[in-house]
PDB file of C-alpha atoms and ligand atoms in Angstrom:
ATOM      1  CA  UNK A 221     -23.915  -9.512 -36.534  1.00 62.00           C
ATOM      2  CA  UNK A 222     -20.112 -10.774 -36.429  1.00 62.00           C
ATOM      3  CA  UNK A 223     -19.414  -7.070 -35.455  1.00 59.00           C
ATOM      4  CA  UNK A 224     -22.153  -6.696 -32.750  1.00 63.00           C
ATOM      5  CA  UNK A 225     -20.891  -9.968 -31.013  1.00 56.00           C
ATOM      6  CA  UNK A 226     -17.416  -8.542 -31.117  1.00 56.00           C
ATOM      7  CA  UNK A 227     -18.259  -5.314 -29.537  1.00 62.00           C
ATOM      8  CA  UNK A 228     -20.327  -7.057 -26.972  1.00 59.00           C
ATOM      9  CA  UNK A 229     -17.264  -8.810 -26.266  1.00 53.00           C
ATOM     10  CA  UNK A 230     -14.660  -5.850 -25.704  1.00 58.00           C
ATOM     11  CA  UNK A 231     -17.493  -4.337 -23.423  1.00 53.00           C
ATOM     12  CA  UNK A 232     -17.499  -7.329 -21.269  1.00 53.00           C
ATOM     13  CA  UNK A 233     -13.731  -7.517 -21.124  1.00 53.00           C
ATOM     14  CA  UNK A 234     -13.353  -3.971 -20.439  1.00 51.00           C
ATOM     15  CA  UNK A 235     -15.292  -3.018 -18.042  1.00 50.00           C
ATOM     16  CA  UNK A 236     -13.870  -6.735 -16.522  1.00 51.00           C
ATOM     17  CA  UNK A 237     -10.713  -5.391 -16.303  1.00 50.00           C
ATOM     18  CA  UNK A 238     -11.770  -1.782 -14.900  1.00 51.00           C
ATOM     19  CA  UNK A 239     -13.900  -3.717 -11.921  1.00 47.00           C
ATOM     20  CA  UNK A 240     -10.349  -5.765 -10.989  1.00 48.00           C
ATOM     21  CA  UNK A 241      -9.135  -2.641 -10.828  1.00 49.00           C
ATOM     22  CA  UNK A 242     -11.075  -1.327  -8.603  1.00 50.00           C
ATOM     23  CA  UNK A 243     -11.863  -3.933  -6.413  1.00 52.00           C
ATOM     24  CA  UNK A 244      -8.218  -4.649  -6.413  1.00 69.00           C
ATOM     25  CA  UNK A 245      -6.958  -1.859  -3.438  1.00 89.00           C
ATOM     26  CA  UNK A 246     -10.364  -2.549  -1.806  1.00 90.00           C
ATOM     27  CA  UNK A 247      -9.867  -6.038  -1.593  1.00 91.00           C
ATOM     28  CA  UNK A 248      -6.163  -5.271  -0.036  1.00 93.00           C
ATOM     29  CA  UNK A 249      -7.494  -2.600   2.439  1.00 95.00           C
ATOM     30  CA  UNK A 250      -9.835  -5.644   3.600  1.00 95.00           C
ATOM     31  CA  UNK A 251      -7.302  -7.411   4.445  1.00 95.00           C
ATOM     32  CA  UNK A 252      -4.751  -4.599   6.468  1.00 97.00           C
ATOM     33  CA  UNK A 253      -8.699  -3.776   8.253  1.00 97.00           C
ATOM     34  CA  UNK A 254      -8.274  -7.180   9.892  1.00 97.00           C
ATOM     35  CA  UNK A 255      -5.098  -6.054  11.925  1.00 98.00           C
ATOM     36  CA  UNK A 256      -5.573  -2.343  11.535  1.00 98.00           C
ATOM     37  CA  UNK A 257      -9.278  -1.805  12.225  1.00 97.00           C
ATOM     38  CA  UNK A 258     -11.863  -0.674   9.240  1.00 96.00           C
ATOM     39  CA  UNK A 259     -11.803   2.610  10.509  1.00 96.00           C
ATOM     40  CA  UNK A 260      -7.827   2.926  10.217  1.00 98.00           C
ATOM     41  CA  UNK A 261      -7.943   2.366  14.509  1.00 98.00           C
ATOM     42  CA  UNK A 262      -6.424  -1.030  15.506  1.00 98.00           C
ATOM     43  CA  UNK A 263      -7.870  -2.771  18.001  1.00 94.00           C
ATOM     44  CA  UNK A 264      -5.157  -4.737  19.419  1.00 97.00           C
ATOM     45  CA  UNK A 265      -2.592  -2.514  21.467  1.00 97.00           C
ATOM     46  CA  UNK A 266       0.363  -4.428  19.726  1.00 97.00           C
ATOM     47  CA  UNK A 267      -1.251  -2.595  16.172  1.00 98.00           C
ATOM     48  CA  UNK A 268      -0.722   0.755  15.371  1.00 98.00           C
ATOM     49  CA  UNK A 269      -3.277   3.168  14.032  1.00 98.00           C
ATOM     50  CA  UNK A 270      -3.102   4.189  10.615  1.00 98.00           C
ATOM     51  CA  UNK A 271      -6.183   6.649  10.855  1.00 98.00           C
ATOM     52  CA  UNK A 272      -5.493  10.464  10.286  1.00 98.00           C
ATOM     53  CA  UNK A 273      -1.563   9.314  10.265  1.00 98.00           C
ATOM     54  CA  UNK A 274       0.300  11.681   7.190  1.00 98.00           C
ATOM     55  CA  UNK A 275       0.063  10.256   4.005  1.00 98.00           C
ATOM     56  CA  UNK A 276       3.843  10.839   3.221  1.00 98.00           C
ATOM     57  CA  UNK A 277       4.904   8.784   6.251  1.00 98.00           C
ATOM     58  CA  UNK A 278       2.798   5.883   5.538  1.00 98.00           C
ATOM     59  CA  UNK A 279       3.912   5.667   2.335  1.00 98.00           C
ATOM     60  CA  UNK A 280       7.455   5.408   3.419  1.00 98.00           C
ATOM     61  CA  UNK A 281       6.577   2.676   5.922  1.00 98.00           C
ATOM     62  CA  UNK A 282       4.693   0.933   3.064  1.00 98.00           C
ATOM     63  CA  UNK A 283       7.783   1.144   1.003  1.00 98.00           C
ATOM     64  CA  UNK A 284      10.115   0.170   3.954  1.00 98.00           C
ATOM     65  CA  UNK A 285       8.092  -3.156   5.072  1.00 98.00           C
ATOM     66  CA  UNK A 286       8.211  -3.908   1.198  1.00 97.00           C
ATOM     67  CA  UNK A 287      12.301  -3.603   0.555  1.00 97.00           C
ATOM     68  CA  UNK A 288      12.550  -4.763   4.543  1.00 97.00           C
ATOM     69  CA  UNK A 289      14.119  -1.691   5.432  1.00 98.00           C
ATOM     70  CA  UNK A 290      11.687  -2.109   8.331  1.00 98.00           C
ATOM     71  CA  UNK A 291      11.769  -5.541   9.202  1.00 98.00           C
ATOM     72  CA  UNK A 292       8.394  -6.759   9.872  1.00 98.00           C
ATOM     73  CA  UNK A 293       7.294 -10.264   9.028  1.00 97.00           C
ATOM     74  CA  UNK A 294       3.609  -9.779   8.553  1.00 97.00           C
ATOM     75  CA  UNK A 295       3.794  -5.835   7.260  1.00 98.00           C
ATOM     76  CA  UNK A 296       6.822  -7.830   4.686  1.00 97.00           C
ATOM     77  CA  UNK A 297       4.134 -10.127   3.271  1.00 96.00           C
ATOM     78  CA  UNK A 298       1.103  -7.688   3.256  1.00 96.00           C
ATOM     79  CA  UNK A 299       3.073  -5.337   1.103  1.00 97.00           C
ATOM     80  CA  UNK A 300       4.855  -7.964  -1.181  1.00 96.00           C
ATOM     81  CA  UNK A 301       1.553  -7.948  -3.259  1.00 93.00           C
ATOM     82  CA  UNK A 302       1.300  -4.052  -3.334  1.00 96.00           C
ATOM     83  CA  UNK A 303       1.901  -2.322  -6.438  1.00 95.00           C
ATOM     84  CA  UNK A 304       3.453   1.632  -6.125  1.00 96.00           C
ATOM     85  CA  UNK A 305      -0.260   2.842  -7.218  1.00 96.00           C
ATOM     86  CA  UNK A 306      -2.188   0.418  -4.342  1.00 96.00           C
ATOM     87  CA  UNK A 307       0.775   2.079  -1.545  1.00 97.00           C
ATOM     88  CA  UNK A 308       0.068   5.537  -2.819  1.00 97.00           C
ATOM     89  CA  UNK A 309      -3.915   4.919  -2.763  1.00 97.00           C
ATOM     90  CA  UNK A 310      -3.897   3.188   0.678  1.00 97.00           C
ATOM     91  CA  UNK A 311      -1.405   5.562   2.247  1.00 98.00           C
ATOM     92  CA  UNK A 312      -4.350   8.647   1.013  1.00 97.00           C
ATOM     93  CA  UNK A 313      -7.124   6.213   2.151  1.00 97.00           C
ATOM     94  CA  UNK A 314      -5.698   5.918   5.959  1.00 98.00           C
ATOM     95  CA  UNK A 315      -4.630   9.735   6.010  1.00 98.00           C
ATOM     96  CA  UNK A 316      -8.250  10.947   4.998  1.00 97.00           C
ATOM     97  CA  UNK A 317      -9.495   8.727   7.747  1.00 97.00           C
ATOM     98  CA  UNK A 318     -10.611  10.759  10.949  1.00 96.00           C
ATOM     99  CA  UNK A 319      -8.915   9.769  13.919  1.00 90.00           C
TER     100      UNK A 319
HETATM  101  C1  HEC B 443      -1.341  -9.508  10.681  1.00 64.34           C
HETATM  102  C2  HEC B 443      -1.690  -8.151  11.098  1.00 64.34           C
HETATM  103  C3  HEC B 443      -1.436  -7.029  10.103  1.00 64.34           C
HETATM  104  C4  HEC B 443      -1.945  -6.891   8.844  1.00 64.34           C
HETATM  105  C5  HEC B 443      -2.858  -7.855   8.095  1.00 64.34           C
HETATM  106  C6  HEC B 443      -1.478  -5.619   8.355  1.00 64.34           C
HETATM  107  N1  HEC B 443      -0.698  -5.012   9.296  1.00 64.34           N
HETATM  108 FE1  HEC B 443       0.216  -3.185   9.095  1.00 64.34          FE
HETATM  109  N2  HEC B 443       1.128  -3.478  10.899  1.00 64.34           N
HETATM  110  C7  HEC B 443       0.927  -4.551  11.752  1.00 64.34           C
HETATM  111  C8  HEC B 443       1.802  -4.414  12.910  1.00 64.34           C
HETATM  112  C9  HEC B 443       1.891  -5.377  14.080  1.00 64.34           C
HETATM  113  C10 HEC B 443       2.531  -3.224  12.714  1.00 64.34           C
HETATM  114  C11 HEC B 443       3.637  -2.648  13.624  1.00 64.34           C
HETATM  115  C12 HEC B 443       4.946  -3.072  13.008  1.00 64.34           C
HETATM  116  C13 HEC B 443       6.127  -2.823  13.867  1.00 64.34           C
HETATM  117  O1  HEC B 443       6.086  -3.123  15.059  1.00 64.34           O
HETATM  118  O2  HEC B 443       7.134  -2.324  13.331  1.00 64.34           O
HETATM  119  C14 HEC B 443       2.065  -2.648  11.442  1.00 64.34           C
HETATM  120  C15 HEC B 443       2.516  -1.447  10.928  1.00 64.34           C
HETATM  121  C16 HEC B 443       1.996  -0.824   9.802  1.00 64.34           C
HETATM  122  C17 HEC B 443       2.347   0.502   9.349  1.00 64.34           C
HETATM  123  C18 HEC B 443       3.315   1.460  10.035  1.00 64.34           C
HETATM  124  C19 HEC B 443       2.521   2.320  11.003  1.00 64.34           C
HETATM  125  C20 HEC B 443       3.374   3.224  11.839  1.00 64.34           C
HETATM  126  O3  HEC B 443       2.795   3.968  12.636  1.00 64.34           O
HETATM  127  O4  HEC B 443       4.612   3.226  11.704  1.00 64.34           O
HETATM  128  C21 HEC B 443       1.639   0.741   8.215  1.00 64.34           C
HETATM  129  C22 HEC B 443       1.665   2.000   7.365  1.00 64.34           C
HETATM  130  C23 HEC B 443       0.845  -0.444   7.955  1.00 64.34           C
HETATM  131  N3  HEC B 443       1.081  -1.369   8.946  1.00 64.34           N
HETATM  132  C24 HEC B 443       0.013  -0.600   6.886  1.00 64.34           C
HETATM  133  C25 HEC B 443      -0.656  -1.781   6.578  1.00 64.34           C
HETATM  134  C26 HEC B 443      -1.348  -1.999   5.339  1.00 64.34           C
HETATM  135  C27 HEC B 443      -1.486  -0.970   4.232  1.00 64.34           C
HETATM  136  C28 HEC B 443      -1.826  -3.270   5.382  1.00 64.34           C
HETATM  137  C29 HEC B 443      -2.575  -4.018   4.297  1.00 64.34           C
HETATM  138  C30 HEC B 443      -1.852  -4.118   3.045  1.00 64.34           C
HETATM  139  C31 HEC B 443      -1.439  -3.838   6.667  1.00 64.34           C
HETATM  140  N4  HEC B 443      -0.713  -2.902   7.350  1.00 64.34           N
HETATM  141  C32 HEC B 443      -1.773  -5.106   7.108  1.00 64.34           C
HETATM  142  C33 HEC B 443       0.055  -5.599  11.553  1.00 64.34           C
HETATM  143  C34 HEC B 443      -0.637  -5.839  10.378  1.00 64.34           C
END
């Protein structure tokens, strides 16, 4: 009984954990599709598009906003909270993105 509750509860927290995961560049890509369009297209003309744009480069912007490199006040605090696997998995989500 003791046992079953315990595995029940390493289940929960597991698969927990995994969903944060996940949901954790998705949540992020959310919030760059409010400047930078859904579809990787911005729709303001001061935005640039990110859609179809090489992986490598955006990466290195990524990285540059995030050591401020590139000084950018808003691309600064967007990529504060980016880990290097989130930059590497946005910067492939944006350059699979049709243009
Ligand atoms: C508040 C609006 C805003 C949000 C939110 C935002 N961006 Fe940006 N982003 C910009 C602007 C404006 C620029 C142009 C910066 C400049 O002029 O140097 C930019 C530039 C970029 C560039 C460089 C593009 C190029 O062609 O050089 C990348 C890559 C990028 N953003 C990725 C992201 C990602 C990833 C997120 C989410 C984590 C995000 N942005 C969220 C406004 C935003």
């Amino acid at each position: 009984m003791r046992l079953a509750i315990l595995a029940a509860c390493a289940l929960v927290v597991s698969s927990a954990a995994h969903a944060e995961e996940k949901a954790g560049v998705g949540d992020v890509i959310v919030q760059c599709a409010a400047c930078h369009g859904a579809d990787g297209i911005a729709k303001s003309a001061d935005v640039p598009h990110l859609a179809g744009q090489q992986e490598l480069y955006l990466l290195n912007q990524i990285k540059a906003f995030r050591s401020g490199k590139r000084p950018h006040k808003e691309m600064r605090f967007m990529s504060r909270q980016l880990t290097p696997a989130d930059m590497a998995e946005i910067a492939r989500h944006y350059a699979q993105m049709p243009r």
